Structures are given as C-alpha cells and as structure tokens.
Amino acid sequence: MNRTVGWLLLAALAAGPPLALAAGQPFYVDILTRLVCLAAAATSLNLILGHGGMISFGHAAYIGIGAYAVGIPAYYEIYDGWLHILLAVAFSALFALATGAIALRTRGVYFIMITMAFAQMVFFAVVSIEEYGGDDGLVIDIRSEFPLIDLEDGLTLYYACFAVLLGTLYLVHRVARSRFGMVIEGAKGNERRMAALGFAFYRHRLAAYTLAGALCGLSGAMLGNFTNFISPEMMDWTRSGELIFMVVLGGTGALFGPLMGAAAFLLLEELLSGWTIYWQLPFGLLLILVVLFARGGLAGLLEGRRG
Amino acid sequence: MADEPLLRVEDLQKSFGGVAAVDGVSMEVERGEVHAVIGPNGAGKTTLISLLAGELRPDRGRMLFGGRDIARRPAHARARLGFARSFQITSVVPGMRVLDNVMLAVLARDGRSFRFWRPARNDPALIGPAEAALERVGLAGVAGERAGAVSHGEHRQLELAMTLAAEPELLLLDEPMAGMSADESRRMTGILEGLKGEKTMLLVEHDMDVVFALADRISVLVGGRIAASGAPEAVRADEAVRRAYLGDEAA
Ligand SMILES: Nc1ncnc2c1ncn2[C@@H]1O[C@H](COP(=O)(O)OP(=O)(O)OP(=O)(O)O)[C@@H](O)[C@H]1O
Ligand SMILES: [Mg+2]
C-alpha cells in the first residue's frame, strides 16, 4: 500500500510539471521543484535517521554546503556544473566525515546536540564571511552549466532535480538492503549485541553518515540552483528540524516515507501559512500526534501499522 | 603450545564502587571441555562473563586466549578472535526478523560487511548457515517473525542460534535456560549435549541437573571467588560447596 502510494507520487511528479505549464500555472513547477529537492535531502537523512537510528539535527548544513558549492564558484564566474557537483559532494562528505567521527562517539541527546552544534558552526562561519554576502546571502546570477541540458529552463531544472531524487531513492534503497545496511540497522536496534557478535559498527555508522551528507550536499546544490539566491538561513537549525519532521512524519526507514513527509510538509506549510502566522504551532502538535499514535508515520499508516 | 588451555584467567578483579563482584578469579578452560560456573545469586558469574567477553574492563588480572593476552581488546575484537556470548537477559535486535538476527551473526563471522549494493536478505552465503543454526535449535518455524514478537523460550533459543551461527571457538553461555519451561529446558540441554566435544563452553547455569549432565568441570563461584573447582563428582562431594551453595538441593 505505502509502496503503491509512493509510486503514484513519483508518477505524479514525473507527469505533473508539463501539465501545470500547459494549464498556465508555472507557479506549481516551482513548488514541485522545491518539493523534489527537499524530498531528496530528507531521503538522504532517512538513511542515517531511519535505517541507522542516528538522529542528526544538523542535516541542513549539507544543503547549505551544497548550495554554496554552486554559489561561491558562480560568484567568481565559474559555472561548470560538474565542478559544482564535485565540490558539493566532496565538501559535504568531508564535513560529514570529520564531524561524524566526533559526533558518533556520543549517544542519544548528546549526539543530537553535537550534530546541531557542528551545523551551527557552518552557519555562523558563512554569516561571518562578508565577501559572500554574510547574513544577506548571495545571488546566483547564472545556474550551473552542463553540456546538452540548460538549467535556466524551468522544466529542465525540474527534471534534473527529479533525477537527483530518483537517484537518491535508489541508492538509499540499495544501501539499506545491503550487508552494510543490515549492520547499521542492527546497531540501531541493539549496540551491545552487535558488539558481542563482533561488529565494529562505529565505522559503518561513519560511512553511512558520510554517504548521507554527500547525498544531501547534492540536493543542496540543486536547491541552490533552483532558488537563485542562497543564504545562511538555508542551514539554520530550524531547517534541520524540518528535515527531521519530514522523515518522522513520512515514516522513518520507509523508502518513500521522506517523500511523503516532504509533500505533506509543503502542503501544510502552504495551507497553514495562509491561515495563521503561527503556522509552525500546528506542525508541532502534528508531530507530537505522529510520535504518540503513529510511530510508522504516513507510510506506516498506509500499511495499517501504528508501530 | 599444545597443552596451553584455550582460555586462561589469572587473578581477575572487578569492583563496582568498592564492592568486589569478581575478586581474584583464576581459572582455565581446556579445549573441547564444558566448564560450568555455578554459584548463588550475585556471586559474580555474569560479571565474569562480561569481563571475558570484553564488555567490562577488569581492574586487574590477565586473560589469555590461546596464549594471547586479550585483556585490552574490545568486545568486537574478541568476538572476531572466536568468542561468542549469550546473554542472561535476552539481547537480540527486536525490530528485525528472527532470521535476520541469525544472519547478522553469520555476517559477523564472514566479515565482509562493507558491501553496499547487493541485497543481503537473499544472499545464500548468509541465509544458508543462518537457517541451519535455526534448524539446530528448533526455531525454523518462526524464522520470519519479528524477533521482538516471539515467546520467551524462543528468545532463549534465538540467543543460542546467534551464538552458534557465529561459529565461535569458545561459547560463553550465561544461563541459557533462564526462565524456560521444563520442556524447553530439556530440549536446550539436548542441543548443548549435541555440541559437547565440538565446542568449548563456559556455561553459567543454576539448574544443577543441567550442570551435572553437561559439565566436564565445575567451578563454584561464591562472593566473587572460586570456592571450589574440579570434576563434577568431586564438587558434588565437597562439604564446603554443599554448605555454601548446593544446600539441601544436593542432599
Ligand atoms: N553494572 C553494575 N554496577 C554495579 N554493581 C553491579 C553491576 N553488575 C553487577 N553488580 C553487582 O556485582 C555483583 C555480582 O553480580 P553478577 O550479576 O555478576 O552476579 P551473578 O552471579 O550473575 O548473579 P545472578 O545469579 O543473579 O545472575 C552483585 O552484587 C551485583 O549487584
Ligand atoms: Mg547473572
């Protein structure tokens, strides 16, 4: 059931934008582009949070790193898309590797706090660099350039982001089911037993953390291209919270959970922000309800499971 | 090297806030023997197992496995040397299937866990040995259930299946029959009997029938110290042991 809904969502995302354009509603293409980028980011978070039980509260840092990996070269009039992607993935992976090596030595709330602290360090580092706009952010005047495809075209950009989402979904799906995925899932369930079996799972966790960071960096690069304007605000801790919200709302560890969560998030944001300026309050309540009554999130509800 | 015991412990000591749980224990486990450790509640049996498995660090003492000093190796490294422990209080991965739990034990043994692409759950190299281990303990029927959802007795069997699937040289079994029904306990005793001679075991157990049925050697732990050690008949006859521990049970 939840797989079916997931596939239907993907089909709608594949077919939706041209229809929106044909109906004279380009606005929806924008919304869907943002959705697809955030869903990819949330899916990468699901690898460590859902499958590995690592509650990173700093995942938006990688969105920021990915976006600035496009913005800073563009500031110097370097528009090569492959270079942007290489920088986004490499810097995200490096940052994840370095900070994960420390954070993964802690557990529980300490892990949450330390991942958040590392992300805030990036946030303030970027704020302090006047050259790149500091607080005010940076405008990307020309999007990443690739041979054959032109991201200046809204529909092309959309499908590029969609391809990143599909790739991220497929990769997380494969990794989660592999031997490696079994180890991080086992360590999430029972560290003591895994150690007694002979797993030095710290290394597996660090590898998963690095992979998730790198993947999220890629979606950040796409998001940066889409918004044309990047600022430290993209990696604020509340953004990390939103990614967690999407994963938990959608269903941790379910393949399409983060996609459903991201869709529900953007929908709610759209509806509620038109209704009240305190639109985050109902979000909080909703999250509490999900955690209390529907641990499997939307994907779990579709499976008829309350967990 | 031939007559070096598989495991030799010298003057092992572990205190928790001034209370010595294991207090200068020296003992040996020979290759292929079943060495039972008995003793009253709180005698330090579980603490001893945890020290051997590497979960706890001793305050002092030496532990030699096949002549190698292992005192500084962490739990996962000892497991890879050939230790496998079962837990007195069941410790499995509750969210995964029974079969997955045993497959993890097989994977730990296999060692090639940095494989990111091929699906593990239909990997014959993992499934084959895992199913064999489940068969051996009589759990094949619930292989597909969530490990958190099976009965207490089945949990105990799963503990043993995981321990076996790791193909260890030395099994550290902490009350494998704890909380089992008489039937289940008999079946488990049968399984352990089948392993006798094939595996070296350090067996902590309260049930004296089980101990006397299985053990080649018995050490009695009282207050963290070895009060007596020897062949089952000798230990059964030991006056001090009868008074300290066996009580009317042996009378
Ligand atoms: N982690 C710990 N912290 C503090 N004290 C502990 C700890 N573990 C064990 N102890 C104490 O050490 C002593 C030995 O405990 P242990 O669990 O090793 O006994 P045991 O022989 O396994 O008992 P049982 O037959 O009840 O399983 C007890 O007094 C216990 O309270
Ligand atoms: Mg005990």
Coordinates of C-alpha atoms and ligand atoms in Angstrom, one line a residue:
Chain A
M1 CA 0.0 0.0 0.0
N2 CA 2.6 2.5 1.0
R3 CA 4.8 1.4 -1.9
T4 CA 1.8 1.9 -4.2
V5 CA 1.2 5.4 -2.9
G6 CA 5.0 6.1 -3.3
W7 CA 5.0 5.1 -6.9
L8 CA 1.8 7.1 -7.6
L9 CA 3.5 10.1 -6.1
L10 CA 6.5 9.6 -8.3
A11 CA 4.3 9.2 -11.3
A12 CA 2.5 12.4 -10.4
L13 CA 5.9 14.1 -10.0
A14 CA 7.0 12.8 -13.4
A15 CA 3.9 14.0 -15.2
G16 CA 2.8 17.0 -13.2
P17 CA 5.0 19.9 -14.3
P18 CA 4.3 19.8 -18.1
L19 CA 0.6 19.6 -17.2
A20 CA 1.0 22.6 -14.8
L21 CA 2.7 24.5 -17.6
A22 CA 0.0 23.5 -20.1
A23 CA -2.6 24.8 -17.7
G24 CA -0.7 28.1 -17.4
Q25 CA 0.3 27.5 -13.8
P26 CA 4.1 27.7 -13.8
F27 CA 3.9 28.5 -10.1
Y28 CA 3.3 24.8 -9.4
V29 CA 6.5 23.9 -11.2
D30 CA 8.3 26.0 -8.6
I31 CA 6.6 24.3 -5.7
L32 CA 7.3 20.9 -7.1
T33 CA 11.0 21.7 -7.8
R34 CA 11.4 22.7 -4.2
L35 CA 9.5 19.6 -3.1
V36 CA 11.7 17.3 -5.1
C37 CA 14.9 18.8 -3.7
L38 CA 13.7 18.7 -0.1
A39 CA 12.4 15.1 -0.6
A40 CA 15.9 14.1 -1.8
A41 CA 17.5 15.8 1.2
A42 CA 15.0 14.1 3.6
T43 CA 15.6 10.7 1.9
S44 CA 19.4 11.1 2.5
L45 CA 18.6 11.9 6.1
N46 CA 16.4 8.8 6.3
L47 CA 19.5 6.6 5.6
I48 CA 21.1 7.6 8.9
L49 CA 18.0 8.5 10.9
G50 CA 15.5 5.9 9.8
H51 CA 17.8 3.0 9.0
G52 CA 20.7 3.8 11.3
G53 CA 19.0 5.4 14.2
M54 CA 21.4 8.4 14.1
I55 CA 19.3 11.4 14.9
S56 CA 21.2 14.2 13.2
F57 CA 19.9 17.6 14.0
G58 CA 22.4 19.2 11.6
H59 CA 21.5 17.8 8.2
A60 CA 20.6 21.1 6.7
A61 CA 24.3 22.0 6.9
Y62 CA 24.8 19.9 3.8
I63 CA 22.0 21.7 2.0
G64 CA 23.9 24.8 2.7
I65 CA 27.3 23.4 1.8
G66 CA 25.8 22.1 -1.5
A67 CA 24.2 25.4 -2.3
Y68 CA 27.4 27.4 -1.5
A69 CA 29.3 25.0 -3.7
V70 CA 27.3 26.4 -6.5
G71 CA 27.1 30.0 -5.3
I72 CA 30.7 30.7 -4.4
P73 CA 32.2 29.4 -7.8
A74 CA 29.4 31.3 -9.6
Y75 CA 30.5 34.5 -7.6
Y76 CA 33.8 34.0 -9.4
E77 CA 32.1 33.4 -12.6
I78 CA 32.9 29.7 -12.6
Y79 CA 29.8 28.0 -13.9
D80 CA 30.9 24.4 -14.7
G81 CA 28.1 22.2 -13.3
W82 CA 30.2 19.1 -12.9
L83 CA 32.7 21.1 -10.9
H84 CA 29.8 22.5 -8.7
I85 CA 28.6 19.0 -8.1
L86 CA 32.0 17.7 -7.3
L87 CA 32.6 20.4 -4.8
A88 CA 29.1 20.0 -3.2
V89 CA 29.6 16.3 -2.8
A90 CA 33.2 16.4 -1.8
F91 CA 32.9 19.1 0.8
S92 CA 29.7 17.6 2.2
A93 CA 31.4 14.2 2.5
L94 CA 34.5 15.7 4.1
F95 CA 32.4 17.7 6.6
A96 CA 30.3 14.7 7.5
L97 CA 33.4 12.5 7.9
A98 CA 35.2 15.0 10.1
T99 CA 32.2 15.9 12.3
G100 CA 30.7 12.4 12.3
A101 CA 34.0 11.0 13.5
I102 CA 33.5 13.0 16.7
A103 CA 29.7 13.1 17.0
L104 CA 29.3 9.3 16.6
R105 CA 31.3 8.8 19.8
T106 CA 28.3 10.2 21.6
R107 CA 24.8 8.8 22.0
G108 CA 21.3 10.0 22.5
V109 CA 20.7 13.6 23.2
Y110 CA 24.4 14.3 23.1
F111 CA 24.5 13.2 19.5
I112 CA 21.6 15.4 18.6
M113 CA 23.2 18.4 20.3
I114 CA 26.6 17.9 18.8
T115 CA 25.4 17.5 15.3
M116 CA 23.3 20.6 15.7
A117 CA 26.4 22.5 17.1
F118 CA 28.5 21.5 14.1
A119 CA 25.8 22.7 11.7
Q120 CA 25.6 26.0 13.6
M121 CA 29.3 26.4 13.2
V122 CA 28.9 26.3 9.5
F123 CA 26.0 28.7 9.7
F124 CA 28.0 31.2 11.7
A125 CA 31.1 30.7 9.5
V126 CA 29.1 31.7 6.5
V127 CA 27.4 34.6 8.2
S128 CA 30.8 36.0 9.1
I129 CA 32.2 35.9 5.6
E130 CA 31.2 39.3 4.2
E131 CA 32.7 38.6 0.8
Y132 CA 29.9 36.1 0.1
G133 CA 27.2 38.3 1.4
G134 CA 27.3 37.1 5.1
D135 CA 23.9 37.3 6.6
D136 CA 22.3 38.8 3.4
G137 CA 23.2 35.8 1.2
L138 CA 24.4 35.6 -2.3
V139 CA 22.6 35.8 -5.6
I140 CA 23.4 33.1 -8.2
D141 CA 23.1 35.0 -11.5
I142 CA 23.7 32.1 -13.8
R143 CA 22.9 28.5 -12.9
S144 CA 25.3 25.5 -13.2
E145 CA 26.2 24.8 -16.8
F146 CA 26.1 21.3 -18.2
P147 CA 26.6 20.0 -21.7
L148 CA 23.3 19.5 -23.5
I149 CA 21.0 20.5 -20.7
D150 CA 20.1 24.0 -19.8
L151 CA 19.1 24.6 -16.2
E152 CA 17.9 28.1 -17.0
D153 CA 14.8 26.4 -18.4
G154 CA 12.5 25.7 -15.5
L155 CA 11.3 22.4 -16.8
T156 CA 14.8 21.1 -17.4
L157 CA 15.8 22.2 -14.0
Y158 CA 12.9 20.4 -12.5
Y159 CA 13.7 17.2 -14.2
A160 CA 17.3 17.4 -13.2
C161 CA 16.2 17.8 -9.6
F162 CA 13.8 14.9 -10.1
A163 CA 16.6 12.7 -11.4
V164 CA 18.6 13.5 -8.2
L165 CA 15.6 12.5 -6.2
L166 CA 15.2 9.2 -8.1
G167 CA 19.0 8.5 -7.8
T168 CA 18.9 9.2 -4.1
L169 CA 15.9 7.0 -3.5
Y170 CA 17.5 4.2 -5.5
L171 CA 20.8 4.5 -3.7
V172 CA 19.3 4.6 -0.2
H173 CA 17.1 1.7 -1.1
R174 CA 20.1 -0.4 -2.3
V175 CA 22.3 0.5 0.6
A176 CA 19.7 0.0 3.2
R177 CA 19.1 -3.6 2.0
S178 CA 22.8 -4.5 1.6
R179 CA 25.0 -6.2 4.1
F180 CA 26.2 -2.8 5.2
G181 CA 22.6 -1.6 5.7
M182 CA 21.9 -4.7 7.8
V183 CA 24.8 -3.7 10.1
I184 CA 23.6 -0.2 10.7
E185 CA 20.1 -1.4 11.2
G186 CA 21.3 -4.0 13.7
A187 CA 23.4 -1.4 15.6
K188 CA 20.3 0.9 15.8
G189 CA 18.4 -2.0 17.4
N190 CA 21.0 -3.3 19.8
E191 CA 24.5 -2.0 20.1
R192 CA 25.5 -4.4 22.8
R193 CA 24.5 -7.4 20.8
M194 CA 26.2 -6.2 17.7
A195 CA 29.5 -5.6 19.5
A196 CA 29.2 -9.1 21.1
L197 CA 28.8 -10.5 17.6
G198 CA 32.0 -8.8 16.5
F199 CA 30.9 -5.7 14.6
A200 CA 33.0 -2.6 15.0
F201 CA 29.9 -0.7 13.8
Y202 CA 31.3 2.8 14.5
R203 CA 33.0 2.5 11.1
H204 CA 29.8 1.5 9.4
R205 CA 27.9 4.4 11.0
L206 CA 30.6 6.8 10.0
A207 CA 30.4 5.6 6.4
A208 CA 26.7 5.9 6.4
Y209 CA 26.9 9.4 7.9
T210 CA 29.4 10.4 5.3
L211 CA 27.3 9.0 2.5
A212 CA 24.1 10.7 3.7
G213 CA 26.0 14.0 4.0
A214 CA 27.3 13.7 0.4
L215 CA 23.9 12.9 -0.9
C216 CA 22.3 15.8 0.9
G217 CA 25.1 18.1 -0.5
L218 CA 23.9 17.1 -4.0
S219 CA 20.3 18.0 -3.3
G220 CA 21.6 21.3 -1.7
A221 CA 23.4 22.1 -5.0
M222 CA 20.1 21.5 -6.9
L223 CA 18.2 23.6 -4.4
G224 CA 20.8 26.4 -4.7
N225 CA 20.3 26.3 -8.5
F226 CA 16.6 26.5 -8.1
T227 CA 16.4 29.4 -5.6
N228 CA 19.0 31.5 -7.4
F229 CA 19.5 33.0 -4.0
I230 CA 21.4 31.4 -1.2
S231 CA 21.8 32.4 2.3
P232 CA 22.9 31.0 5.7
E233 CA 19.3 30.7 6.5
M234 CA 19.2 27.6 4.4
M235 CA 21.2 25.7 7.0
D236 CA 19.6 27.2 10.1
W237 CA 18.9 24.6 12.8
T238 CA 15.2 25.0 12.2
R239 CA 15.8 23.8 8.6
S240 CA 17.4 20.7 10.1
G241 CA 14.4 20.3 12.3
E242 CA 12.1 20.5 9.2
L243 CA 14.1 17.7 7.5
I244 CA 13.6 15.5 10.7
F245 CA 9.9 16.4 10.6
M246 CA 9.6 15.2 7.1
V247 CA 11.3 11.9 7.8
V248 CA 9.3 11.3 11.0
L249 CA 6.0 12.4 9.5
G250 CA 6.5 10.3 6.5
G251 CA 7.8 7.2 8.3
T252 CA 11.3 6.5 9.4
G253 CA 13.0 3.7 7.5
A254 CA 10.3 3.5 4.8
L255 CA 11.6 4.1 1.3
F256 CA 9.0 6.6 0.3
G257 CA 8.4 8.0 3.8
P258 CA 10.6 11.1 3.4
L259 CA 9.0 11.9 0.0
M260 CA 5.5 11.6 1.5
G261 CA 6.7 13.6 4.5
A262 CA 8.1 16.3 2.3
A263 CA 4.9 16.5 0.3
A264 CA 2.8 16.7 3.4
F265 CA 5.1 19.3 4.9
L266 CA 5.0 21.6 1.9
L267 CA 1.2 21.2 1.6
L268 CA 0.7 22.0 5.2
E269 CA 3.1 24.9 5.1
E270 CA 1.2 26.3 2.1
L271 CA -2.3 25.8 3.7
L272 CA -1.4 26.9 7.2
S273 CA 0.8 29.9 6.4
G274 CA -2.2 31.4 4.5
W275 CA -4.3 30.9 7.6
T276 CA -2.1 32.0 10.5
I277 CA 1.3 33.4 11.1
Y278 CA 1.8 30.9 13.8
W279 CA 1.7 28.1 11.2
Q280 CA 4.6 26.3 13.0
L281 CA 2.4 25.6 16.0
P282 CA 0.1 23.1 14.3
F283 CA 3.2 21.4 12.9
G284 CA 4.5 20.8 16.4
L285 CA 1.1 19.4 17.5
L286 CA 1.0 17.2 14.4
L287 CA 4.5 15.9 15.2
I288 CA 3.5 15.0 18.7
L289 CA 0.5 13.1 17.5
V290 CA 2.6 11.2 15.0
V291 CA 5.1 10.3 17.6
L292 CA 2.5 9.3 20.1
F293 CA 0.0 7.5 17.9
A294 CA 1.6 6.7 14.5
R295 CA 5.2 5.8 15.0
G296 CA 5.4 4.5 11.5
G297 CA 4.4 7.9 10.1
L298 CA 2.3 8.2 6.9
A299 CA 4.0 5.2 5.4
G300 CA 3.1 3.2 8.5
L301 CA -0.5 4.3 8.4
L302 CA -0.8 3.3 4.8
E303 CA 0.5 -0.1 5.9
G304 CA -2.2 -0.3 8.5
R305 CA 0.6 -0.2 11.1
R306 CA 0.7 2.0 14.2
G307 CA 4.1 0.8 15.5
Chain B
M1 CA 51.5 -24.7 23.0
A2 CA 49.6 -27.9 22.7
D3 CA 48.8 -28.1 26.4
E4 CA 48.1 -24.4 26.7
P5 CA 44.4 -24.2 27.7
L6 CA 42.1 -22.3 25.3
L7 CA 41.4 -19.8 27.9
R8 CA 43.4 -18.9 31.0
V9 CA 42.4 -16.3 33.5
E10 CA 44.7 -15.1 36.2
D11 CA 43.8 -13.1 39.2
L12 CA 40.9 -11.3 37.6
Q13 CA 39.4 -8.5 39.6
K14 CA 36.4 -6.2 39.1
S15 CA 34.8 -3.9 41.7
F16 CA 31.7 -1.8 41.4
G17 CA 32.0 1.2 43.8
G18 CA 34.1 -0.7 46.4
V19 CA 32.2 -4.0 46.1
A20 CA 34.3 -6.7 44.5
A21 CA 32.0 -8.6 42.1
V22 CA 34.8 -10.7 40.8
D23 CA 37.6 -11.0 43.4
G24 CA 40.8 -12.6 42.2
V25 CA 39.5 -15.3 40.0
S26 CA 42.0 -17.7 38.3
M27 CA 40.7 -20.4 36.1
E28 CA 41.3 -22.4 32.9
V29 CA 39.1 -23.7 30.2
E30 CA 40.6 -26.5 28.2
R31 CA 39.9 -27.0 24.5
G32 CA 36.7 -29.0 23.9
E33 CA 35.5 -29.1 27.5
V34 CA 32.4 -27.9 29.1
H35 CA 33.4 -25.8 32.1
A36 CA 30.4 -24.9 34.3
V37 CA 30.4 -22.0 36.6
I38 CA 27.8 -22.2 39.4
G39 CA 27.2 -20.0 42.4
P40 CA 24.4 -18.2 44.3
N41 CA 22.8 -15.0 43.0
G42 CA 25.1 -12.1 43.0
A43 CA 28.2 -14.3 43.1
G44 CA 29.7 -12.5 40.1
K45 CA 29.0 -15.0 37.3
T46 CA 27.6 -12.5 34.8
T47 CA 30.3 -10.1 35.7
L48 CA 32.9 -12.8 35.0
I49 CA 31.3 -13.5 31.6
S50 CA 31.2 -9.8 30.7
L51 CA 34.9 -9.4 31.6
L52 CA 35.8 -12.4 29.4
A53 CA 33.6 -11.1 26.6
G54 CA 35.3 -7.7 26.8
E55 CA 32.2 -5.7 27.8
L56 CA 33.7 -4.8 31.1
R57 CA 37.3 -3.8 31.8
P58 CA 39.0 -5.6 34.7
D59 CA 40.6 -3.6 37.4
R60 CA 43.4 -6.1 37.3
G61 CA 44.3 -9.5 36.1
R62 CA 45.2 -11.3 32.9
M63 CA 43.2 -13.1 30.3
L64 CA 44.9 -15.3 27.8
F65 CA 43.1 -16.8 24.8
G66 CA 45.2 -19.5 23.1
G67 CA 48.2 -18.0 24.8
R68 CA 47.4 -14.4 23.6
D69 CA 46.8 -11.6 26.1
I70 CA 43.3 -10.3 25.3
A71 CA 42.7 -8.0 28.3
R72 CA 42.9 -4.8 26.3
R73 CA 40.8 -5.9 23.3
P74 CA 37.3 -4.6 23.0
A75 CA 34.3 -6.8 22.8
H76 CA 34.0 -6.8 19.0
A77 CA 37.7 -7.8 18.6
R78 CA 37.3 -10.7 20.9
A79 CA 34.3 -11.9 19.1
R80 CA 36.4 -12.0 16.0
L81 CA 39.0 -14.0 17.8
G82 CA 36.4 -16.6 18.3
F83 CA 34.4 -15.7 21.4
A84 CA 30.6 -15.8 21.4
R85 CA 28.5 -14.9 24.3
S86 CA 24.8 -15.4 25.1
F87 CA 23.1 -13.1 27.4
Q88 CA 21.3 -14.0 30.6
I89 CA 18.7 -11.4 29.8
T90 CA 17.8 -11.9 26.1
S91 CA 19.6 -9.5 23.9
V92 CA 18.5 -9.6 20.2
V93 CA 17.6 -6.9 17.6
P94 CA 13.9 -6.8 18.3
G95 CA 12.9 -4.9 15.2
M96 CA 14.5 -7.4 12.8
R97 CA 13.3 -10.9 11.8
V98 CA 14.5 -13.9 13.7
L99 CA 16.3 -15.0 10.6
D100 CA 17.9 -11.5 10.2
N101 CA 19.3 -11.8 13.7
V102 CA 21.0 -15.0 13.0
M103 CA 22.1 -13.7 9.6
L104 CA 23.8 -10.9 11.4
A105 CA 25.8 -13.4 13.4
V106 CA 26.8 -15.2 10.2
L107 CA 27.7 -11.9 8.6
A108 CA 29.9 -11.0 11.6
R109 CA 31.7 -14.3 11.2
D110 CA 32.0 -13.8 7.4
G111 CA 33.5 -10.3 8.0
R112 CA 32.6 -8.8 4.6
S113 CA 30.2 -6.2 5.9
F114 CA 31.3 -3.2 3.8
R115 CA 29.2 -4.4 0.9
F116 CA 26.8 -1.6 -0.2
W117 CA 24.9 -2.9 -3.2
R118 CA 23.8 -6.4 -3.3
P119 CA 20.7 -7.2 -1.2
A120 CA 21.7 -9.1 1.9
R121 CA 18.4 -10.8 2.6
N122 CA 18.6 -13.1 -0.3
D123 CA 22.3 -13.7 0.0
P124 CA 22.7 -17.5 0.1
A125 CA 26.1 -17.2 1.9
L126 CA 24.1 -15.6 4.8
I127 CA 20.8 -17.4 4.6
G128 CA 22.2 -21.0 4.4
P129 CA 24.2 -21.0 7.7
A130 CA 21.5 -18.9 9.4
E131 CA 18.8 -21.4 8.6
A132 CA 21.0 -24.3 9.6
A133 CA 21.5 -22.6 13.0
L134 CA 17.8 -22.0 13.4
E135 CA 17.1 -25.6 12.5
R136 CA 19.6 -26.8 15.0
V137 CA 17.9 -25.0 17.9
G138 CA 14.4 -25.8 16.6
L139 CA 13.4 -22.3 15.6
A140 CA 13.0 -22.7 11.8
G141 CA 9.2 -22.3 12.2
V142 CA 9.4 -18.7 13.4
A143 CA 12.3 -17.5 11.1
G144 CA 10.1 -14.9 9.5
E145 CA 8.7 -13.4 12.7
R146 CA 9.9 -10.2 14.2
A147 CA 12.5 -11.1 16.9
G148 CA 10.7 -8.8 19.4
A149 CA 7.5 -10.7 19.0
V150 CA 8.4 -14.3 19.7
S151 CA 8.0 -16.1 23.1
H152 CA 10.4 -16.0 25.9
G153 CA 11.6 -19.6 25.3
E154 CA 12.1 -18.8 21.6
H155 CA 14.1 -15.8 22.6
R156 CA 16.4 -18.0 24.5
Q157 CA 16.7 -20.4 21.6
L158 CA 17.4 -17.4 19.3
E159 CA 20.2 -16.3 21.7
L160 CA 21.8 -19.7 21.2
A161 CA 21.2 -19.8 17.5
M162 CA 23.1 -16.5 17.1
T163 CA 25.8 -17.7 19.4
L164 CA 26.2 -20.9 17.3
A165 CA 25.9 -19.1 13.9
A166 CA 29.0 -17.1 14.8
E167 CA 30.9 -20.4 14.8
P168 CA 33.0 -19.5 17.8
E169 CA 35.8 -21.5 19.3
L170 CA 34.6 -20.6 22.8
L171 CA 31.0 -20.2 23.8
L172 CA 30.3 -18.1 26.9
L173 CA 26.7 -19.1 27.9
D174 CA 25.1 -17.1 30.7
E175 CA 22.2 -19.1 32.0
P176 CA 20.9 -20.3 28.6
M177 CA 17.9 -21.9 30.3
A178 CA 16.9 -18.9 32.4
G179 CA 13.1 -18.7 32.6
M180 CA 12.5 -21.6 30.3
S181 CA 9.8 -24.2 30.8
A182 CA 10.8 -27.7 31.8
D183 CA 10.2 -28.9 28.3
E184 CA 12.2 -26.1 26.6
S185 CA 14.9 -26.6 29.1
R186 CA 15.2 -30.3 28.3
R187 CA 15.3 -29.5 24.6
M188 CA 18.1 -26.9 25.2
T189 CA 20.1 -29.4 27.3
G190 CA 19.8 -31.8 24.4
I191 CA 21.1 -29.2 22.0
L192 CA 24.1 -28.4 24.3
E193 CA 24.8 -32.0 24.7
G194 CA 25.0 -32.3 20.9
L195 CA 27.6 -29.6 20.9
K196 CA 29.7 -31.2 23.6
G197 CA 33.1 -32.2 22.2
E198 CA 32.6 -30.0 19.2
K199 CA 32.7 -26.6 21.0
T200 CA 34.4 -25.3 24.1
M201 CA 31.9 -23.9 26.5
L202 CA 32.0 -21.8 29.6
L203 CA 28.5 -22.4 31.0
V204 CA 26.9 -20.4 33.8
E205 CA 23.8 -22.3 35.0
H206 CA 21.6 -22.5 38.0
D207 CA 19.9 -25.8 37.2
M208 CA 22.0 -28.5 38.8
D209 CA 20.6 -31.3 36.7
V210 CA 21.7 -29.5 33.6
V211 CA 25.1 -28.7 35.1
F212 CA 25.8 -32.3 36.1
A213 CA 24.5 -33.6 32.8
L214 CA 26.8 -31.4 30.7
A215 CA 29.9 -30.3 32.7
D216 CA 33.3 -31.9 32.4
R217 CA 34.5 -29.5 35.1
I218 CA 32.7 -27.3 37.6
S219 CA 33.9 -24.1 39.3
V220 CA 31.9 -22.8 42.2
L221 CA 31.9 -19.0 42.5
V222 CA 30.9 -17.5 45.8
G223 CA 31.3 -13.8 46.6
G224 CA 33.4 -13.3 43.6
R225 CA 35.9 -16.0 44.5
I226 CA 36.4 -19.6 43.2
A227 CA 35.4 -21.6 46.3
A228 CA 36.0 -25.0 44.6
S229 CA 36.9 -26.3 41.2
G230 CA 37.1 -29.8 39.9
A231 CA 35.3 -32.8 38.3
P232 CA 31.5 -32.9 38.9
E233 CA 31.7 -35.7 41.4
A234 CA 34.4 -34.1 43.4
V235 CA 32.5 -30.8 43.5
R236 CA 29.3 -32.5 44.4
A237 CA 31.1 -34.2 47.3
D238 CA 32.8 -31.1 48.6
E239 CA 31.5 -30.3 52.0
A240 CA 32.3 -26.6 51.8
V241 CA 30.4 -26.3 48.5
R242 CA 27.4 -28.1 49.9
R243 CA 27.2 -25.8 52.7
A244 CA 27.9 -22.6 50.8
Y245 CA 25.8 -23.3 47.8
L246 CA 24.2 -26.6 47.0
G247 CA 22.4 -26.7 50.3
D248 CA 19.6 -29.2 50.5
E249 CA 19.4 -29.4 46.7
A250 CA 22.2 -31.9 46.7
A251 CA 21.2 -33.7 49.8
Ligands
LIG1 N1 27.0 -2.8 36.5 C1 27.0 -3.0 37.8 N2 27.1 -1.9 38.6 C2 27.1 -2.1 40.0 N3 27.1 -3.3 40.5 C3 27.0 -4.4 39.8 C4 26.9 -4.3 38.3 N4 26.9 -5.5 37.8 C5 26.9 -6.4 38.8 N5 26.9 -5.7 40.0 C6 27.0 -6.3 41.3 O1 28.0 -7.3 41.3 C7 27.6 -8.4 42.0 C8 27.7 -9.6 41.1 O2 26.7 -9.5 40.1 P1 26.5 -10.6 38.9 O3 25.4 -10.0 38.0 O4 27.8 -10.8 38.2 O5 26.0 -11.8 39.7 P2 25.5 -13.2 39.1 O6 26.3 -14.3 39.7 O7 25.4 -13.2 37.6 O8 24.0 -13.3 39.7 P3 22.7 -14.0 39.1 O9 22.8 -15.4 39.5 O10 21.6 -13.3 39.9 O11 22.7 -13.7 37.7 C9 26.2 -8.2 42.5 O12 26.4 -7.8 43.9 C10 25.7 -7.1 41.7 O13 24.8 -6.3 42.4
MG2 MG 24.0 -13.4 36.3

